[in-house]
Structures are given as structure tokens and as C-alpha cells.
mmCIF file of C-alpha atoms in Angstrom:
data_model
loop_
_atom_site.group_PDB
_atom_site.id
_atom_site.type_symbol
_atom_site.label_atom_id
_atom_site.label_comp_id
_atom_site.label_asym_id
_atom_site.label_seq_id
_atom_site.Cartn_x
_atom_site.Cartn_y
_atom_site.Cartn_z
ATOM 1 C CA PRO W 104 33.241 11.912 -26.748
ATOM 2 C CA ASP W 105 30.400 14.398 -26.275
ATOM 3 C CA TYR W 106 28.605 13.192 -29.389
ATOM 4 C CA TRP W 107 28.857 9.558 -28.280
ATOM 5 C CA VAL W 108 27.561 10.515 -24.820
ATOM 6 C CA GLU W 109 24.558 12.330 -26.304
ATOM 7 C CA LEU W 110 23.849 9.387 -28.595
ATOM 8 C CA GLY W 111 24.093 7.024 -25.608
ATOM 9 C CA LYS W 112 21.680 9.163 -23.578
ATOM 10 C CA LEU W 113 19.195 9.239 -26.432
ATOM 11 C CA GLN W 114 19.374 5.485 -26.934
ATOM 12 C CA ALA W 115 19.026 4.831 -23.196
ATOM 13 C CA SER W 116 15.947 7.067 -23.072
ATOM 14 C CA LEU W 117 14.463 4.978 -25.887
ATOM 15 C CA GLY W 118 15.172 1.771 -23.960
ATOM 16 C CA GLN W 119 17.861 0.621 -26.388
ATOM 17 C CA PHE W 120 20.381 -0.270 -23.696
ATOM 18 C CA GLY W 121 22.650 -2.352 -25.916
ATOM 19 C CA ASP W 122 23.077 0.530 -28.338
ATOM 20 C CA ALA W 123 23.467 2.997 -25.463
ATOM 21 C CA TYR W 124 26.147 0.788 -23.941
ATOM 22 C CA TYR W 125 28.006 0.693 -27.274
ATOM 23 C CA ALA W 126 27.870 4.489 -27.659
ATOM 24 C CA LEU W 127 29.038 5.112 -24.096
ATOM 25 C CA THR W 128 31.849 2.580 -24.567
ATOM 26 C CA ARG W 129 33.038 4.570 -27.596
ATOM 27 C CA ALA W 130 32.897 7.769 -25.532
ATOM 28 C CA TYR W 131 34.881 6.114 -22.738
ATOM 29 C CA GLU W 132 37.559 5.038 -25.214
ATOM 30 C CA LEU W 133 38.034 8.720 -26.036
ATOM 31 C CA ASP W 134 37.961 9.940 -22.419
ATOM 32 C CA ARG W 135 39.295 7.324 -19.999
ATOM 33 C CA SER W 136 39.254 9.635 -16.981
ATOM 34 C CA ASN W 137 35.522 10.364 -17.072
ATOM 35 C CA ALA W 138 33.976 8.919 -13.908
ATOM 36 C CA GLU W 139 30.450 9.809 -15.056
ATOM 37 C CA LEU W 140 30.856 7.622 -18.157
ATOM 38 C CA LEU W 141 32.091 4.731 -16.033
ATOM 39 C CA ARG W 142 29.104 5.113 -13.709
ATOM 40 C CA ALA W 143 26.741 5.025 -16.685
ATOM 41 C CA LEU W 144 28.493 1.976 -18.174
ATOM 42 C CA THR W 145 28.379 0.217 -14.811
ATOM 43 C CA GLU W 146 24.683 0.970 -14.381
ATOM 44 C CA ILE W 147 23.757 -0.173 -17.888
ATOM 45 C CA ALA W 148 25.764 -3.377 -17.454
ATOM 46 C CA LEU W 149 23.912 -4.090 -14.189
ATOM 47 C CA ARG W 150 20.509 -3.305 -15.681
ATOM 48 C CA SER W 151 21.190 -5.618 -18.601
ATOM 49 C CA GLY W 152 22.249 -8.416 -16.243
ATOM 50 C CA ASP W 153 25.937 -8.493 -17.173
ATOM 51 C CA LEU W 154 27.497 -8.611 -13.708
ATOM 52 C CA GLY W 155 30.935 -9.487 -15.089
ATOM 53 C CA MET W 156 31.088 -6.353 -17.214
ATOM 54 C CA ALA W 157 29.703 -4.305 -14.329
ATOM 55 C CA GLN W 158 32.532 -5.621 -12.147
ATOM 56 C CA THR W 159 35.088 -4.633 -14.782
ATOM 57 C CA HIS W 160 33.715 -1.102 -15.000
ATOM 58 C CA ALA W 161 33.422 -0.860 -11.208
ATOM 59 C CA ARG W 162 37.116 -1.734 -10.817
ATOM 60 C CA GLN W 163 37.986 1.011 -13.315
ATOM 61 C CA LEU W 164 35.621 3.417 -11.560
ATOM 62 C CA ASP W 165 37.262 2.672 -8.220
ATOM 63 C CA ILE W 166 40.556 3.897 -9.693
ATOM 64 C CA VAL W 167 39.080 7.081 -11.178
ATOM 65 C CA ALA W 168 36.659 7.826 -8.297
ATOM 66 C CA PRO W 169 37.645 5.826 -5.182
ATOM 67 C CA GLY W 170 34.752 4.949 -2.885
ATOM 68 C CA ASP W 171 32.080 5.641 -5.505
ATOM 69 C CA ARG W 172 28.593 4.390 -4.661
ATOM 70 C CA TRP W 173 28.411 2.250 -7.816
ATOM 71 C CA VAL W 174 31.547 0.372 -6.802
ATOM 72 C CA LYS W 175 29.808 -0.576 -3.549
ATOM 73 C CA ILE W 176 26.614 -1.559 -5.356
ATOM 74 C CA VAL W 177 28.456 -3.891 -7.722
ATOM 75 C CA SER W 178 30.459 -5.299 -4.819
ATOM 76 C CA GLY W 179 27.287 -6.021 -2.840
ATOM 77 C CA LEU W 180 25.460 -7.623 -5.754
ATOM 78 C CA SER W 181 28.518 -9.716 -6.616
ATOM 79 C CA ALA W 182 28.745 -10.897 -3.026
ATOM 80 C CA ILE W 183 25.081 -11.951 -3.102
ATOM 81 C CA LYS W 184 25.523 -13.808 -6.374
ATOM 82 C CA GLU W 185 28.524 -15.643 -4.939
ATOM 83 C CA SER W 186 26.690 -16.412 -1.645
ATOM 84 C CA ARG W 187 29.039 -14.234 0.407
ATOM 85 C CA PHE W 188 26.147 -12.897 2.431
ATOM 86 C CA ASP W 189 28.240 -11.520 5.332
ATOM 87 C CA GLU W 190 30.131 -9.314 2.884
ATOM 88 C CA ALA W 191 26.898 -8.230 1.163
ATOM 89 C CA PHE W 192 25.414 -7.374 4.577
ATOM 90 C CA VAL W 193 28.374 -5.081 5.337
ATOM 91 C CA THR W 194 28.054 -3.434 1.920
ATOM 92 C CA GLY W 195 24.326 -2.888 2.405
ATOM 93 C CA ASN W 196 24.981 -1.318 5.795
ATOM 94 C CA SER W 197 27.637 0.906 4.253
ATOM 95 C CA LEU W 198 25.219 2.157 1.592
ATOM 96 C CA LEU W 199 22.509 2.714 4.215
ATOM 97 C CA ALA W 200 24.949 4.613 6.461
ATOM 98 C CA ALA W 201 25.382 7.182 3.679
ATOM 99 C CA ASN W 202 21.617 7.325 2.972
ATOM 100 C CA PRO W 203 19.283 5.532 5.427
ATOM 101 C CA TYR W 204 16.557 5.065 2.803
ATOM 102 C CA ASP W 205 18.738 4.077 -0.151
ATOM 103 C CA PRO W 206 16.599 1.619 -2.177
ATOM 104 C CA VAL W 207 19.592 -0.307 -3.536
ATOM 105 C CA GLY W 208 21.278 -0.493 -0.133
ATOM 106 C CA THR W 209 18.019 -1.756 1.361
ATOM 107 C CA ILE W 210 17.664 -4.479 -1.270
ATOM 108 C CA ILE W 211 21.284 -5.600 -0.873
ATOM 109 C CA LYS W 212 20.982 -5.757 2.910
ATOM 110 C CA ALA W 213 17.614 -7.552 2.757
ATOM 111 C CA ARG W 214 18.893 -10.139 0.277
ATOM 112 C CA ALA W 215 21.948 -10.677 2.493
ATOM 113 C CA LEU W 216 19.716 -11.150 5.548
ATOM 114 C CA ILE W 217 17.626 -13.723 3.684
ATOM 115 C CA GLY W 218 20.816 -15.506 2.643
ATOM 116 C CA LEU W 219 21.911 -15.502 6.283
ATOM 117 C CA GLU W 220 18.545 -17.082 7.162
ATOM 118 C CA ARG W 221 17.343 -13.957 8.948
ATOM 119 C CA ALA W 222 14.192 -13.418 6.903
ATOM 120 C CA ASP W 223 12.321 -11.803 9.818
ATOM 121 C CA GLU W 224 14.922 -9.025 9.949
ATOM 122 C CA ALA W 225 14.732 -8.643 6.168
ATOM 123 C CA GLU W 226 10.952 -8.334 6.380
ATOM 124 C CA HIS W 227 11.245 -5.685 9.087
ATOM 125 C CA LEU W 228 13.861 -3.739 7.081
ATOM 126 C CA LEU W 229 11.727 -3.821 3.928
ATOM 127 C CA THR W 230 8.555 -2.902 5.824
ATOM 128 C CA GLU W 231 10.263 0.155 7.298
ATOM 129 C CA GLN W 232 11.655 1.095 3.880
ATOM 130 C CA VAL W 233 8.237 0.867 2.214
ATOM 131 C CA ARG W 234 6.659 2.837 5.040
ATOM 132 C CA ALA W 235 9.256 5.619 4.696
ATOM 133 C CA GLN W 236 9.513 5.456 0.891
ATOM 134 C CA PRO W 237 6.146 4.316 -0.533
ATOM 135 C CA GLN W 238 7.420 4.723 -4.103
ATOM 136 C CA ASP W 239 10.194 2.145 -3.611
ATOM 137 C CA VAL W 240 8.708 -0.534 -5.858
ATOM 138 C CA GLY W 241 11.770 -2.803 -5.616
ATOM 139 C CA SER W 242 11.512 -3.102 -1.851
ATOM 140 C CA LEU W 243 7.769 -3.687 -2.082
ATOM 141 C CA GLN W 244 8.296 -6.454 -4.653
ATOM 142 C CA MET W 245 10.866 -8.134 -2.441
ATOM 143 C CA LEU W 246 8.574 -7.859 0.561
ATOM 144 C CA GLN W 247 5.815 -9.387 -1.543
ATOM 145 C CA ARG W 248 8.064 -12.360 -2.430
ATOM 146 C CA ILE W 249 8.781 -12.922 1.271
ATOM 147 C CA TYR W 250 5.037 -13.013 1.962
ATOM 148 C CA VAL W 251 4.454 -15.458 -0.911
ATOM 149 C CA ARG W 252 7.159 -17.806 0.436
ATOM 150 C CA ARG W 253 5.485 -17.724 3.830
ATOM 151 C CA ALA W 254 2.016 -18.148 2.260
ATOM 152 C CA ASP W 255 0.856 -15.079 4.181
ATOM 153 C CA TRP W 256 -1.941 -14.335 1.706
ATOM 154 C CA PRO W 257 -3.505 -11.319 3.456
ATOM 155 C CA LYS W 258 -0.129 -9.564 3.338
ATOM 156 C CA VAL W 259 0.448 -10.707 -0.253
ATOM 157 C CA PHE W 260 -2.906 -9.177 -1.172
ATOM 158 C CA GLU W 261 -2.053 -5.901 0.571
ATOM 159 C CA ALA W 262 1.355 -5.699 -1.122
ATOM 160 C CA ALA W 263 -0.153 -6.542 -4.533
ATOM 161 C CA ARG W 264 -2.801 -3.888 -4.029
ATOM 162 C CA ARG W 265 -0.114 -1.320 -3.207
ATOM 163 C CA MET W 266 1.874 -2.407 -6.271
ATOM 164 C CA GLN W 267 -1.127 -1.822 -8.514
ATOM 165 C CA ALA W 268 -0.899 1.977 -8.119
ATOM 166 C CA PRO W 269 2.666 2.550 -9.417
ATOM 167 C CA SER W 270 2.458 -0.144 -12.120
ATOM 168 C CA PRO W 271 -1.185 -0.671 -13.131
ATOM 169 C CA GLY W 272 -0.321 -2.461 -16.381
ATOM 170 C CA ASN W 273 1.837 -5.155 -14.796
ATOM 171 C CA PRO W 274 0.103 -8.467 -15.631
ATOM 172 C CA ASP W 275 2.081 -10.486 -13.047
ATOM 173 C CA ASN W 276 0.949 -8.193 -10.271
ATOM 174 C CA ALA W 277 -2.642 -8.232 -11.522
ATOM 175 C CA LEU W 278 -2.652 -12.046 -11.494
ATOM 176 C CA LEU W 279 -1.202 -12.113 -7.982
ATOM 177 C CA LEU W 280 -3.811 -9.597 -6.881
ATOM 178 C CA ILE W 281 -6.575 -11.818 -8.271
#
């Protein structure tokens, strides 16, 4: 399995997530008790947008490593997708209890708050997250989308300006900034 893992790491570093997923799947077939492999498979499935496969790997991960963070992440994102915002809110709080500035926990909780029609609380949560963690681009993007929905253009401009530093080549952000 070590060779498959190394191949998967190399392919993931090159941005070839489909090939990395295949290699890590082969490694997992050879070592079914490896929680690290299941975490990697879960993460790649989420990043590629395959929530169903992420759920499958998360269930397996919960058996091998009960209470793992990735199991909670998949649970929260699944709850959001299925409009179970109360459940997603609890999951987001759980992730934030372990790490108060967890970017994924913040996003899950904010999306749940928006789904619960508590956008003001989501805005406050994201504002605090961005203040404490200026490099959290995901929270800043979500905050920016809230401002766009509200047509709060001065705040959209400020968020777009802040986004320009970590991702200067992003054409969508440059157009929004203009």
C-alpha cells in the first residue's frame, strides 16, 4: 500500500485528484484499517464534489476512528445539502467547540444559520472569523456573497479588495472589485 499512497500523494500535489483518488483507493484495498487513507479518500471525494462517496468513506472512517473530524465535516455538509439546517448548526458548533477558529466549522455553521434565516448571525460569525483568521479565504468569500445578496456595495468592495491579496489572479474577484 505504501507505493500506492506515495503515488496518490504525488498525483494530488499535481492536482490530478481523480488519479490520486484511484491510487489511494488501491492502497485502501490493501490496508482496510488505515484511518489516514480513509481521511484522504474522504477529503478528495469532498473536494471533487462527490458527497455520496464522501459519505461512504466517512461511515467507514467512523468505524476505524470513531469521532473523527472528517466524519463530522461530511455529516454537516450532508445536512446542509439536505436542508437539515438544525443538524448542520449542531455539527458546526461541535467543530467550533474543538477549535474556535476552524474554517470548515465556521462555514458549516454560517451556511446553517443562513438556511435557518439568521443571516445577521452568519454575517457576525464570518466577520469575527475573518478578523481572527485573515487568511481564511473561504469565510471571506462567503461573507462577500452575503454582502452581494444585500447589495451592500461598500462592504462588497472591501471584501473584494481583501480577497485580491491572497488570490490576485482570480478573474471573478477582479471583476467584482471593478
